[in-house]
Amino acid sequence: MAENRIYTAALIVIGDEILSGRTHDKNIAQVASWLQVQGIRLAEVRVVPDVQETIVAAVNALRNSHDYMFTTGGIGPTHDDITVDAVAAALDVTVVVHPEARAMLERYYASIGKELTEARLRMARVPEGADLIPNRMSGAPGIKIGNIHMMAGVPHITAGMLDALTGTLEGGAPLIAETIGCWTAESEVADILREVEKAHAQCQIGSYPFFREGKVGANFVIRSTDRDELASAIDTLCDALATAGFDFTPGGI
Amino acid sequence: MAENRIYTAALIVIGDEILSGRTHDKNIAQVASWLQVQGIRLAEVRVVPDVQETIVAAVNALRNSHDYMFTTGGIGPTHDDITVDAVAAALDVTVVVHPEARAMLERYYASIGKELTEARLRMARVPEGADLIPNRMSGAPGIKIGNIHMMAGVPHITAGMLDALTGTLEGGAPLIAETIGCWTAESEVADILREVEKAHAQCQIGSYPFFREGKVGANFVIRSTDRDELASAIDTLCDALATAGFDFTPGGI
């Protein structure tokens, strides 16, 4: 693959609990950070409720426009876990019980002295043709079909599934970033940032203001897939800040 | 308005920093919780990068399909703050400097002994026809045009803008919720939950598993706009749990 091919992914976070404000999502940041390391850019996230037609619409909007698609949430044993049905409907395939998933669940529940009930067997249901994503935290696996990866909603279980996927997805040159921090209002240096970005077409510069210890400041994050371009932009920015009389902290504040 | 009219809102979180995993979003949960109190349901969230055409597409996809639309992020003074331009493009109106916003910024920067530079004046730009949302934390206001509300990305500034909007948006009967907690795997009670939900059409039941103190458990959240229906569903659930021999904790664990 060409080194400058950019791989993108979309994430669908499924669950009424996020949209009600009851649960603070942790999966967006965790999936985003993991994708960065794989050389894949998270290009869009949608948070949708436990409503099949809404999930189907999001899956169909995103699965063809990105290299990879991920979902979190809705693969458990209860009636509000409808991700598998929604993805199967989006792909127009049936839902089947995956024999290996069934065997995993049988072993898991036997190991803790429980039976594989009808509700638990729901966690072995997959869209026809799907493979499993191992889950070392509990019996129920994640599910992979085509470019779609269905993962758990509980963050530490999602983390285990991401570990299992590490290194299995083709990515591009990772986006690398360096940060310069300044104890100054970002509006003071807005012109400098704009000029530096304009002069370095292969870099993007983000400005992230903060208010700490009673003072305003900002971190400027320069991102690029090209290490030399990044270094050059950092040099230009530091020179411009120094010339204008601003103190700055390489690495960020 | 009819009491059973359901008001919905969509939120667009704008910013590369969320999609890179650098910043953990706090605005989804804060906007969601605030909307609940206003009697408005957060029906969908999209997280999009600082790319004008992507923001425009999201604005146009969501502004007509919900009663209200909110954005967070991208209204600061730097080159990567493009929310105003994107919303203006989506609405096909021009961007103008709002005289009142300009006056607010002049007063604010005078009060801290600074000048209103060209970069800072960017924060007075609005889509033509827009009103301001007061910001008591810093000089730069939020912006309201039609059903679109543009707010800051920095969570404590967003919080101040939500305060300013409190009570100004028409909502419906708020969705009320009660929680029952159980120290048991949710798969044990999946059938009970399904039956209770089926018997109470005006209630939704969510099941939220957790793993704490070395034990698995779950909270079951029943939501309804009808207080009597909610109470009846809670009674049915508690009876069913007791009959099946499960200990449970009203109010949740």
Short mmCIF file of C-alpha atoms in Angstrom, two decimals:
data_model
loop_
_atom_site.label_atom_id
_atom_site.label_comp_id
_atom_site.label_asym_id
_atom_site.label_seq_id
_atom_site.Cartn_x
_atom_site.Cartn_y
_atom_site.Cartn_z
CA MET A 1 0.00 0.00 0.00
CA ALA A 2 1.15 3.53 -0.69
CA GLU A 3 2.66 5.09 2.39
CA ASN A 4 0.43 8.14 2.13
CA ARG A 5 -2.84 6.21 1.91
CA ILE A 6 -5.00 7.42 4.79
CA TYR A 7 -7.07 4.73 6.49
CA THR A 8 -10.21 5.87 8.26
CA ALA A 9 -12.68 4.35 10.68
CA ALA A 10 -16.08 5.26 12.08
CA LEU A 11 -17.46 4.32 15.48
CA ILE A 12 -21.10 3.86 16.47
CA VAL A 13 -21.70 4.04 20.22
CA ILE A 14 -24.99 2.28 20.90
CA GLY A 15 -26.97 2.88 24.05
CA ASP A 16 -29.75 4.89 25.66
CA GLU A 17 -27.58 5.19 28.78
CA ILE A 18 -25.12 7.49 27.00
CA LEU A 19 -27.85 9.66 25.47
CA SER A 20 -29.62 10.03 28.82
CA GLY A 21 -26.44 11.26 30.48
CA ARG A 22 -26.60 8.36 32.96
CA THR A 23 -23.33 6.84 31.75
CA HIS A 24 -20.29 8.86 30.69
CA ASP A 25 -18.90 7.29 27.55
CA LYS A 26 -15.32 6.09 27.80
CA ASN A 27 -15.18 4.14 24.57
CA ILE A 28 -14.79 7.07 22.16
CA ALA A 29 -11.46 8.10 23.67
CA GLN A 30 -10.26 4.51 24.09
CA VAL A 31 -11.11 3.47 20.53
CA ALA A 32 -9.67 6.75 19.18
CA SER A 33 -6.33 6.27 20.97
CA TRP A 34 -6.11 2.63 19.91
CA LEU A 35 -6.83 3.48 16.26
CA GLN A 36 -4.08 6.14 16.25
CA VAL A 37 -1.55 3.46 17.10
CA GLN A 38 -2.88 1.21 14.30
CA GLY A 39 -2.34 4.03 11.77
CA ILE A 40 -6.10 4.48 11.32
CA ARG A 41 -7.90 7.79 11.79
CA LEU A 42 -11.19 7.92 13.63
CA ALA A 43 -13.12 10.10 11.19
CA GLU A 44 -16.59 10.16 12.73
CA VAL A 45 -18.51 8.95 15.75
CA ARG A 46 -22.26 8.59 16.12
CA VAL A 47 -24.02 7.92 19.40
CA VAL A 48 -27.41 6.32 18.77
CA PRO A 49 -30.20 4.92 20.98
CA ASP A 50 -31.27 1.28 21.34
CA VAL A 51 -33.62 1.60 18.35
CA GLN A 52 -33.07 -0.85 15.51
CA GLU A 53 -33.93 1.41 12.57
CA THR A 54 -31.63 4.15 13.89
CA ILE A 55 -28.73 1.72 14.30
CA VAL A 56 -29.35 0.27 10.83
CA ALA A 57 -29.31 3.75 9.28
CA ALA A 58 -26.03 4.64 11.02
CA VAL A 59 -24.39 1.33 10.01
CA ASN A 60 -25.36 1.80 6.38
CA ALA A 61 -24.27 5.44 6.37
CA LEU A 62 -20.82 4.65 7.74
CA ARG A 63 -19.73 1.15 6.71
CA ASN A 64 -19.10 2.00 3.07
CA SER A 65 -17.53 5.41 3.59
CA HIS A 66 -14.69 4.20 5.83
CA ASP A 67 -12.12 1.41 5.77
CA TYR A 68 -13.33 0.11 9.11
CA MET A 69 -16.40 0.44 11.26
CA PHE A 70 -16.70 -0.29 14.96
CA THR A 71 -19.64 -0.49 17.31
CA THR A 72 -19.65 -0.52 21.09
CA GLY A 73 -22.59 -1.64 23.20
CA GLY A 74 -25.68 -3.75 22.80
CA ILE A 75 -24.16 -7.24 22.53
CA GLY A 76 -25.19 -8.52 25.96
CA PRO A 77 -27.95 -10.95 26.98
CA THR A 78 -30.88 -8.60 27.63
CA HIS A 79 -33.81 -7.43 25.51
CA ASP A 80 -32.19 -4.01 24.91
CA ASP A 81 -29.12 -5.66 23.30
CA ILE A 82 -30.03 -5.41 19.62
CA THR A 83 -26.74 -4.62 17.88
CA VAL A 84 -26.41 -8.05 16.24
CA ASP A 85 -29.96 -7.88 14.86
CA ALA A 86 -29.42 -4.33 13.60
CA VAL A 87 -26.13 -5.12 11.85
CA ALA A 88 -27.63 -8.27 10.31
CA ALA A 89 -30.58 -6.19 9.05
CA ALA A 90 -28.20 -3.55 7.64
CA LEU A 91 -26.27 -6.27 5.78
CA ASP A 92 -29.46 -8.14 4.85
CA VAL A 93 -28.25 -11.44 6.31
CA THR A 94 -29.91 -13.68 8.87
CA VAL A 95 -28.89 -14.10 12.52
CA VAL A 96 -27.46 -17.50 13.45
CA VAL A 97 -25.95 -19.08 16.55
CA HIS A 98 -22.16 -19.28 16.05
CA PRO A 99 -21.05 -22.78 17.14
CA GLU A 100 -17.71 -21.62 18.51
CA ALA A 101 -19.35 -18.79 20.47
CA ARG A 102 -21.85 -21.29 21.86
CA ALA A 103 -19.00 -23.58 22.93
CA MET A 104 -17.14 -20.64 24.53
CA LEU A 105 -20.23 -19.68 26.51
CA GLU A 106 -20.85 -23.30 27.57
CA ARG A 107 -17.28 -23.60 28.85
CA TYR A 108 -17.43 -20.21 30.57
CA TYR A 109 -20.71 -20.84 32.39
CA ALA A 110 -19.70 -24.41 33.29
CA SER A 111 -16.49 -22.97 34.81
CA ILE A 112 -18.50 -20.75 37.14
CA GLY A 113 -21.11 -23.43 37.86
CA LYS A 114 -23.94 -21.88 35.86
CA GLU A 115 -26.16 -23.03 33.05
CA LEU A 116 -26.23 -21.67 29.52
CA THR A 117 -29.75 -20.25 29.61
CA GLU A 118 -31.72 -18.99 26.61
CA ALA A 119 -30.83 -15.39 27.57
CA ARG A 120 -27.11 -16.18 27.75
CA LEU A 121 -27.27 -18.03 24.45
CA ARG A 122 -28.31 -14.69 22.91
CA MET A 123 -24.63 -13.74 23.25
CA ALA A 124 -23.71 -16.47 20.72
CA ARG A 125 -25.95 -14.94 18.05
CA VAL A 126 -24.08 -13.39 15.09
CA PRO A 127 -24.94 -12.15 11.62
CA GLU A 128 -24.47 -15.12 9.27
CA GLY A 129 -20.87 -15.30 8.03
CA ALA A 130 -19.35 -13.48 11.00
CA ASP A 131 -16.15 -14.31 12.87
CA LEU A 132 -15.52 -13.87 16.58
CA ILE A 133 -13.34 -11.36 18.42
CA PRO A 134 -11.91 -13.04 21.53
CA ASN A 135 -12.95 -11.70 24.93
CA ARG A 136 -10.62 -12.75 27.73
CA MET A 137 -12.69 -10.94 30.39
CA SER A 138 -15.92 -12.91 30.16
CA GLY A 139 -17.47 -15.62 28.00
CA ALA A 140 -19.15 -13.47 25.36
CA PRO A 141 -17.03 -12.69 22.29
CA GLY A 142 -17.06 -9.64 20.04
CA ILE A 143 -18.10 -10.11 16.43
CA LYS A 144 -16.45 -9.22 13.13
CA ILE A 145 -18.19 -9.27 9.76
CA GLY A 146 -16.66 -7.62 6.73
CA ASN A 147 -15.21 -4.33 7.93
CA ILE A 148 -17.59 -4.15 10.91
CA HIS A 149 -16.32 -4.88 14.41
CA MET A 150 -18.91 -5.21 17.17
CA MET A 151 -17.53 -4.77 20.65
CA ALA A 152 -18.84 -4.64 24.20
CA GLY A 153 -20.11 -1.46 25.85
CA VAL A 154 -18.43 -2.03 29.22
CA PRO A 155 -15.08 -0.25 28.77
CA HIS A 156 -12.72 -2.83 30.29
CA ILE A 157 -14.26 -5.57 28.13
CA THR A 158 -13.97 -3.33 25.07
CA ALA A 159 -10.31 -2.82 25.97
CA GLY A 160 -9.73 -6.57 25.93
CA MET A 161 -11.36 -6.87 22.51
CA LEU A 162 -9.19 -4.04 21.15
CA ASP A 163 -6.13 -5.89 22.48
CA ALA A 164 -7.27 -8.97 20.58
CA LEU A 165 -7.55 -6.91 17.37
CA THR A 166 -4.18 -5.17 17.78
CA GLY A 167 -2.02 -5.61 14.71
CA THR A 168 -4.74 -7.33 12.68
CA LEU A 169 -5.99 -4.29 10.74
CA GLU A 170 -4.00 -2.75 7.93
CA GLY A 171 -3.28 0.91 8.57
CA GLY A 172 -1.23 3.69 7.08
CA ALA A 173 1.60 5.80 8.43
CA PRO A 174 0.50 6.77 11.92
CA LEU A 175 -0.33 10.39 12.54
CA ILE A 176 2.37 11.65 14.87
CA ALA A 177 1.91 14.69 17.07
CA GLU A 178 3.98 17.13 19.06
CA THR A 179 2.68 19.66 21.54
CA ILE A 180 3.87 23.15 22.49
CA GLY A 181 2.28 24.73 25.55
CA CYS A 182 1.95 28.45 26.27
CA TRP A 183 0.68 30.28 29.34
CA THR A 184 -1.18 32.75 27.17
CA ALA A 185 -4.67 33.18 25.74
CA GLU A 186 -4.89 31.37 22.42
CA SER A 187 -6.25 34.56 20.85
CA GLU A 188 -2.79 36.15 21.39
CA VAL A 189 -1.11 33.64 19.10
CA ALA A 190 -3.92 32.91 16.64
CA ASP A 191 -2.16 34.75 13.80
CA ILE A 192 1.10 32.87 14.39
CA LEU A 193 -0.70 29.50 14.34
CA ARG A 194 -2.51 30.34 11.13
CA GLU A 195 0.73 31.40 9.40
CA VAL A 196 2.64 28.31 10.53
CA GLU A 197 -0.13 26.01 9.37
CA LYS A 198 -0.32 27.78 6.02
CA ALA A 199 3.44 27.34 5.54
CA HIS A 200 3.33 23.59 6.32
CA ALA A 201 0.68 22.00 4.14
CA GLN A 202 1.34 18.49 5.45
CA CYS A 203 0.66 19.47 9.06
CA GLN A 204 -2.52 20.31 10.96
CA ILE A 205 -2.33 22.51 14.03
CA GLY A 206 -4.95 22.34 16.77
CA SER A 207 -5.21 24.88 19.57
CA TYR A 208 -6.60 23.66 22.91
CA PRO A 209 -7.19 26.40 25.47
CA PHE A 210 -7.36 25.73 29.19
CA PHE A 211 -7.83 27.57 32.48
CA ARG A 212 -5.70 26.27 35.35
CA GLU A 213 -4.18 27.65 38.52
CA GLY A 214 -6.10 30.88 37.90
CA LYS A 215 -4.38 31.45 34.54
CA VAL A 216 -5.33 30.90 30.92
CA GLY A 217 -3.12 28.94 28.57
CA ALA A 218 -3.26 26.75 25.50
CA ASN A 219 -1.59 23.70 24.06
CA PHE A 220 -0.84 23.75 20.35
CA VAL A 221 -0.79 20.26 18.86
CA ILE A 222 0.88 19.79 15.48
CA ARG A 223 0.00 16.55 13.67
CA SER A 224 1.48 15.02 10.55
CA THR A 225 2.29 11.64 9.07
CA ASP A 226 5.70 13.04 8.00
CA ARG A 227 8.28 13.29 10.79
CA ASP A 228 10.47 15.83 8.95
CA GLU A 229 7.55 18.09 8.11
CA LEU A 230 6.42 17.90 11.71
CA ALA A 231 9.88 18.83 12.99
CA SER A 232 10.07 21.72 10.56
CA ALA A 233 6.65 23.07 11.61
CA ILE A 234 7.61 22.78 15.28
CA ASP A 235 10.82 24.77 14.60
CA THR A 236 8.89 27.47 12.73
CA LEU A 237 6.31 27.74 15.50
CA CYS A 238 8.92 27.94 18.27
CA ASP A 239 10.87 30.60 16.37
CA ALA A 240 7.73 32.66 15.79
CA LEU A 241 6.67 32.39 19.44
CA ALA A 242 10.15 33.37 20.64
CA THR A 243 10.34 36.32 18.23
CA ALA A 244 6.95 37.56 19.46
CA GLY A 245 8.15 37.31 23.06
CA PHE A 246 6.03 34.37 24.27
CA ASP A 247 7.37 31.81 26.72
CA PHE A 248 6.54 28.30 25.64
CA THR A 249 6.98 24.75 26.86
CA PRO A 250 7.95 22.01 24.38
CA GLY A 251 5.91 18.90 25.15
CA GLY A 252 2.95 20.96 26.32
CA ILE A 253 1.67 22.09 29.65
CA MET B 1 -48.68 21.50 23.44
CA ALA B 2 -49.95 17.99 23.99
CA GLU B 3 -48.43 16.49 27.09
CA ASN B 4 -47.27 13.41 25.23
CA ARG B 5 -45.45 15.30 22.47
CA ILE B 6 -41.83 14.12 22.57
CA TYR B 7 -39.23 16.82 21.96
CA THR B 8 -35.89 15.68 20.62
CA ALA B 9 -32.46 17.21 20.14
CA ALA B 10 -29.26 16.29 18.35
CA LEU B 11 -25.73 17.26 19.37
CA ILE B 12 -22.71 17.71 17.12
CA VAL B 13 -19.39 17.60 18.97
CA ILE B 14 -16.83 19.34 16.78
CA GLY B 15 -13.13 18.79 17.18
CA ASP B 16 -10.13 16.78 16.03
CA GLU B 17 -9.01 16.55 19.66
CA ILE B 18 -11.93 14.25 20.54
CA LEU B 19 -11.42 12.02 17.48
CA SER B 20 -7.69 11.69 18.17
CA GLY B 21 -8.35 10.53 21.72
CA ARG B 22 -6.32 13.45 23.07
CA THR B 23 -9.30 14.98 24.88
CA HIS B 24 -12.00 12.98 26.64
CA ASP B 25 -15.34 14.50 25.76
CA LYS B 26 -17.38 15.72 28.71
CA ASN B 27 -20.03 17.62 26.78
CA ILE B 28 -22.13 14.66 25.64
CA ALA B 29 -22.99 13.68 29.22
CA GLN B 30 -23.43 17.28 30.36
CA VAL B 31 -25.71 18.26 27.46
CA ALA B 32 -27.64 14.97 27.82
CA SER B 33 -28.31 15.50 31.53
CA TRP B 34 -29.31 19.13 31.00
CA LEU B 35 -31.71 18.21 28.19
CA GLN B 36 -33.42 15.59 30.38
CA VAL B 37 -34.35 18.31 32.85
CA GLN B 38 -35.71 20.48 30.03
CA GLY B 39 -38.02 17.64 28.92
CA ILE B 40 -36.05 17.14 25.71
CA ARG B 41 -34.52 13.83 24.63
CA LEU B 42 -31.04 13.69 23.20
CA ALA B 43 -31.75 11.46 20.21
CA GLU B 44 -28.39 11.40 18.41
CA VAL B 45 -24.84 12.65 18.78
CA ARG B 46 -22.23 12.97 16.06
CA VAL B 47 -18.57 13.68 16.69
CA VAL B 48 -16.97 15.26 13.61
CA PRO B 49 -13.52 16.67 12.77
CA ASP B 50 -12.60 20.32 12.10
CA VAL B 51 -13.49 19.92 8.42
CA GLN B 52 -16.08 22.33 7.07
CA GLU B 53 -17.83 20.02 4.60
CA THR B 54 -18.21 17.31 7.26
CA ILE B 55 -19.70 19.78 9.74
CA VAL B 56 -22.05 21.17 7.08
CA ALA B 57 -23.26 17.66 6.21
CA ALA B 58 -23.92 16.83 9.87
CA VAL B 59 -25.75 20.13 10.49
CA ASN B 60 -27.99 19.59 7.49
CA ALA B 61 -28.66 15.95 8.38
CA LEU B 62 -29.72 16.79 11.94
CA ARG B 63 -31.23 20.28 12.10
CA ASN B 64 -34.48 19.39 10.34
CA SER B 65 -35.01 16.00 11.95
CA HIS B 66 -35.03 17.26 15.56
CA ASP B 67 -36.69 20.07 17.49
CA TYR B 68 -33.33 21.41 18.60
CA MET B 69 -29.74 21.09 17.51
CA PHE B 70 -26.65 21.88 19.56
CA THR B 71 -22.99 22.09 18.70
CA THR B 72 -20.01 22.18 21.04
CA GLY B 73 -16.54 23.32 20.03
CA GLY B 74 -14.96 25.42 17.31
CA ILE B 75 -16.17 28.90 18.29
CA GLY B 76 -12.84 30.24 19.59
CA PRO B 77 -10.37 32.67 18.01
CA THR B 78 -8.02 30.32 16.16
CA HIS B 79 -7.86 29.09 12.56
CA ASP B 80 -9.29 25.69 13.51
CA ASP B 81 -12.46 27.30 14.90
CA ILE B 82 -14.79 26.98 11.92
CA THR B 83 -18.19 26.18 13.43
CA VAL B 84 -19.70 29.59 12.62
CA ASP B 85 -18.57 29.38 8.99
CA ALA B 86 -19.87 25.81 8.68
CA VAL B 87 -23.29 26.59 10.16
CA ALA B 88 -23.60 29.71 7.97
CA ALA B 89 -22.72 27.59 4.93
CA ALA B 90 -25.29 24.96 5.95
CA LEU B 91 -27.98 27.65 6.27
CA ASP B 92 -26.74 29.48 3.17
CA VAL B 93 -26.37 32.81 4.96
CA THR B 94 -23.35 35.09 5.22
CA VAL B 95 -21.13 35.56 8.27
CA VAL B 96 -21.33 39.00 9.92
CA VAL B 97 -19.84 40.64 13.02
CA HIS B 98 -22.58 40.85 15.66
CA PRO B 99 -22.46 44.40 17.14
CA GLU B 100 -23.44 43.27 20.62
CA ALA B 101 -20.86 40.47 20.60
CA ARG B 102 -18.24 42.96 19.48
CA ALA B 103 -19.19 45.30 22.32
CA MET B 104 -19.06 42.40 24.83
CA LEU B 105 -15.57 41.45 23.65
CA GLU B 106 -14.40 45.10 23.75
CA ARG B 107 -15.61 45.43 27.35
CA TYR B 108 -14.13 42.08 28.34
CA TYR B 109 -10.67 42.72 26.88
CA ALA B 110 -10.62 46.30 28.19
CA SER B 111 -11.40 44.93 31.66
CA ILE B 112 -8.31 42.72 31.56
CA GLY B 113 -6.15 45.40 29.92
CA LYS B 114 -5.95 43.78 26.48
CA GLU B 115 -6.81 44.88 22.98
CA LEU B 116 -9.51 43.46 20.77
CA THR B 117 -7.26 42.01 18.08
CA GLU B 118 -8.38 40.69 14.70
CA ALA B 119 -8.14 37.13 16.04
CA ARG B 120 -10.31 37.94 19.07
CA LEU B 121 -12.81 39.72 16.88
CA ARG B 122 -13.36 36.34 15.17
CA MET B 123 -15.35 35.43 18.28
CA ALA B 124 -17.94 38.12 17.39
CA ARG B 125 -18.64 36.54 13.99
CA VAL B 126 -22.09 34.93 13.64
CA PRO B 127 -24.27 33.62 10.83
CA GLU B 128 -26.44 36.56 9.72
CA GLY B 129 -29.64 36.75 11.76
CA ALA B 130 -28.24 34.98 14.82
CA ASP B 131 -28.77 35.88 18.49
CA LEU B 132 -26.24 35.49 21.28
CA ILE B 133 -26.11 33.04 24.18
CA PRO B 134 -24.58 34.76 27.20
CA ASN B 135 -21.25 33.48 28.50
CA ARG B 136 -20.49 34.60 32.03
CA MET B 137 -17.11 32.84 32.09
CA SER B 138 -15.30 34.78 29.38
CA GLY B 139 -16.09 37.43 26.80
CA ALA B 140 -17.08 35.24 23.89
CA PRO B 141 -20.79 34.39 23.65
CA GLY B 142 -22.50 31.32 22.27
CA ILE B 143 -24.71 31.71 19.23
CA LYS B 144 -28.31 30.77 18.48
CA ILE B 145 -29.89 30.77 15.04
CA GLY B 146 -33.21 29.08 14.37
CA ASN B 147 -33.14 25.82 16.31
CA ILE B 148 -29.31 25.67 16.30
CA HIS B 149 -27.36 26.46 19.45
CA MET B 150 -23.58 26.83 19.12
CA MET B 151 -21.70 26.45 22.37
CA ALA B 152 -18.11 26.37 23.54
CA GLY B 153 -16.00 23.21 23.63
CA VAL B 154 -14.39 23.86 27.02
CA PRO B 155 -16.81 22.08 29.38
CA HIS B 156 -17.10 24.71 32.13
CA ILE B 157 -17.86 27.40 29.55
CA THR B 158 -20.44 25.11 27.93
CA ALA B 159 -22.00 24.64 31.37
CA GLY B 160 -22.41 28.41 31.74
CA MET B 161 -24.10 28.63 28.33
CA LEU B 162 -26.48 25.79 29.24
CA ASP B 163 -27.35 27.68 32.44
CA ALA B 164 -28.16 30.72 30.32
CA LEU B 165 -30.48 28.61 28.14
CA THR B 166 -32.24 26.90 31.07
CA GLY B 167 -35.99 27.32 30.85
CA THR B 168 -35.89 28.99 27.44
CA LEU B 169 -36.61 25.90 25.30
CA GLU B 170 -40.04 24.33 25.14
CA GLY B 171 -39.96 20.70 26.17
CA GLY B 172 -42.39 17.92 26.91
CA ALA B 173 -43.06 15.86 29.99
CA PRO B 174 -39.64 14.94 31.31
CA LEU B 175 -38.60 11.32 31.11
CA ILE B 176 -38.43 10.12 34.69
CA ALA B 177 -36.40 7.13 35.75
CA GLU B 178 -36.09 4.74 38.65
CA THR B 179 -33.34 2.23 39.19
CA ILE B 180 -33.31 -1.23 40.77
CA GLY B 181 -29.91 -2.76 41.45
CA CYS B 182 -29.12 -6.48 41.71
CA TRP B 183 -25.90 -8.29 42.62
CA THR B 184 -26.45 -10.80 39.87
CA ALA B 185 -25.39 -11.28 36.25
CA GLU B 186 -27.88 -9.54 33.99
CA SER B 187 -28.25 -12.76 32.00
CA GLU B 188 -29.96 -14.31 35.08
CA VAL B 189 -32.81 -11.83 34.94
CA ALA B 190 -33.01 -11.17 31.20
CA ASP B 191 -36.32 -13.03 30.86
CA ILE B 192 -37.88 -11.11 33.75
CA LEU B 193 -36.83 -7.77 32.26
CA ARG B 194 -38.22 -8.67 28.87
CA GLU B 195 -41.58 -9.72 30.36
CA VAL B 196 -41.91 -6.58 32.50
CA GLU B 197 -41.12 -4.33 29.57
CA LYS B 198 -43.61 -6.17 27.37
CA ALA B 199 -46.34 -5.69 30.02
CA HIS B 200 -45.67 -1.93 30.35
CA ALA B 201 -45.74 -0.39 26.90
CA GLN B 202 -45.14 3.15 28.17
CA CYS B 203 -41.89 2.21 29.91
CA GLN B 204 -38.43 1.36 28.59
CA ILE B 205 -36.11 -0.78 30.66
CA GLY B 206 -32.35 -0.59 30.30
CA SER B 207 -29.95 -3.09 31.87
CA TYR B 208 -26.48 -1.84 32.83
CA PRO B 209 -24.09 -4.54 34.01
CA PHE B 210 -21.06 -3.80 36.16
CA PHE B 211 -18.19 -5.60 37.86
CA ARG B 212 -17.25 -4.22 41.27
CA GLU B 213 -15.69 -5.54 44.47
CA GLY B 214 -14.98 -8.79 42.65
CA LYS B 215 -18.68 -9.40 41.92
CA VAL B 216 -20.94 -8.92 38.92
CA GLY B 217 -24.17 -6.98 39.16
CA ALA B 218 -26.49 -4.85 37.12
CA ASN B 219 -28.69 -1.81 37.48
CA PHE B 220 -32.06 -1.91 35.78
CA VAL B 221 -33.28 1.55 34.83
CA ILE B 222 -36.98 1.97 34.05
CA ARG B 223 -37.88 5.18 32.19
CA SER B 224 -41.27 6.69 31.39
CA THR B 225 -42.94 10.07 31.06
CA ASP B 226 -45.88 8.68 33.08
CA ARG B 227 -45.29 8.49 36.83
CA ASP B 228 -48.07 5.95 37.46
CA GLU B 229 -46.91 3.64 34.70
CA LEU B 230 -43.38 3.87 36.04
CA ALA B 231 -44.51 2.99 39.57
CA SER B 232 -46.54 0.06 38.25
CA ALA B 233 -43.58 -1.29 36.23
CA ILE B 234 -41.28 -0.95 39.26
CA ASP B 235 -43.79 -2.91 41.38
CA THR B 236 -44.06 -5.65 38.77
CA LEU B 237 -40.28 -5.91 38.46
CA CYS B 238 -39.71 -6.04 42.23
CA ASP B 239 -42.41 -8.71 42.62
CA ALA B 240 -40.90 -10.80 39.82
CA LEU B 241 -37.37 -10.49 41.25
CA ALA B 242 -38.59 -11.42 44.75
CA THR B 243 -40.58 -14.40 43.44
CA ALA B 244 -37.52 -15.68 41.58
CA GLY B 245 -35.42 -15.33 44.74
CA PHE B 246 -33.18 -12.41 43.76
CA ASP B 247 -32.09 -9.80 46.28
CA PHE B 248 -32.46 -6.32 44.89
CA THR B 249 -31.80 -2.75 45.97
CA PRO B 250 -34.35 -0.04 45.14
CA GLY B 251 -32.52 3.07 43.96
CA GLY B 252 -29.75 1.02 42.38
CA ILE B 253 -26.31 -0.10 43.44
#
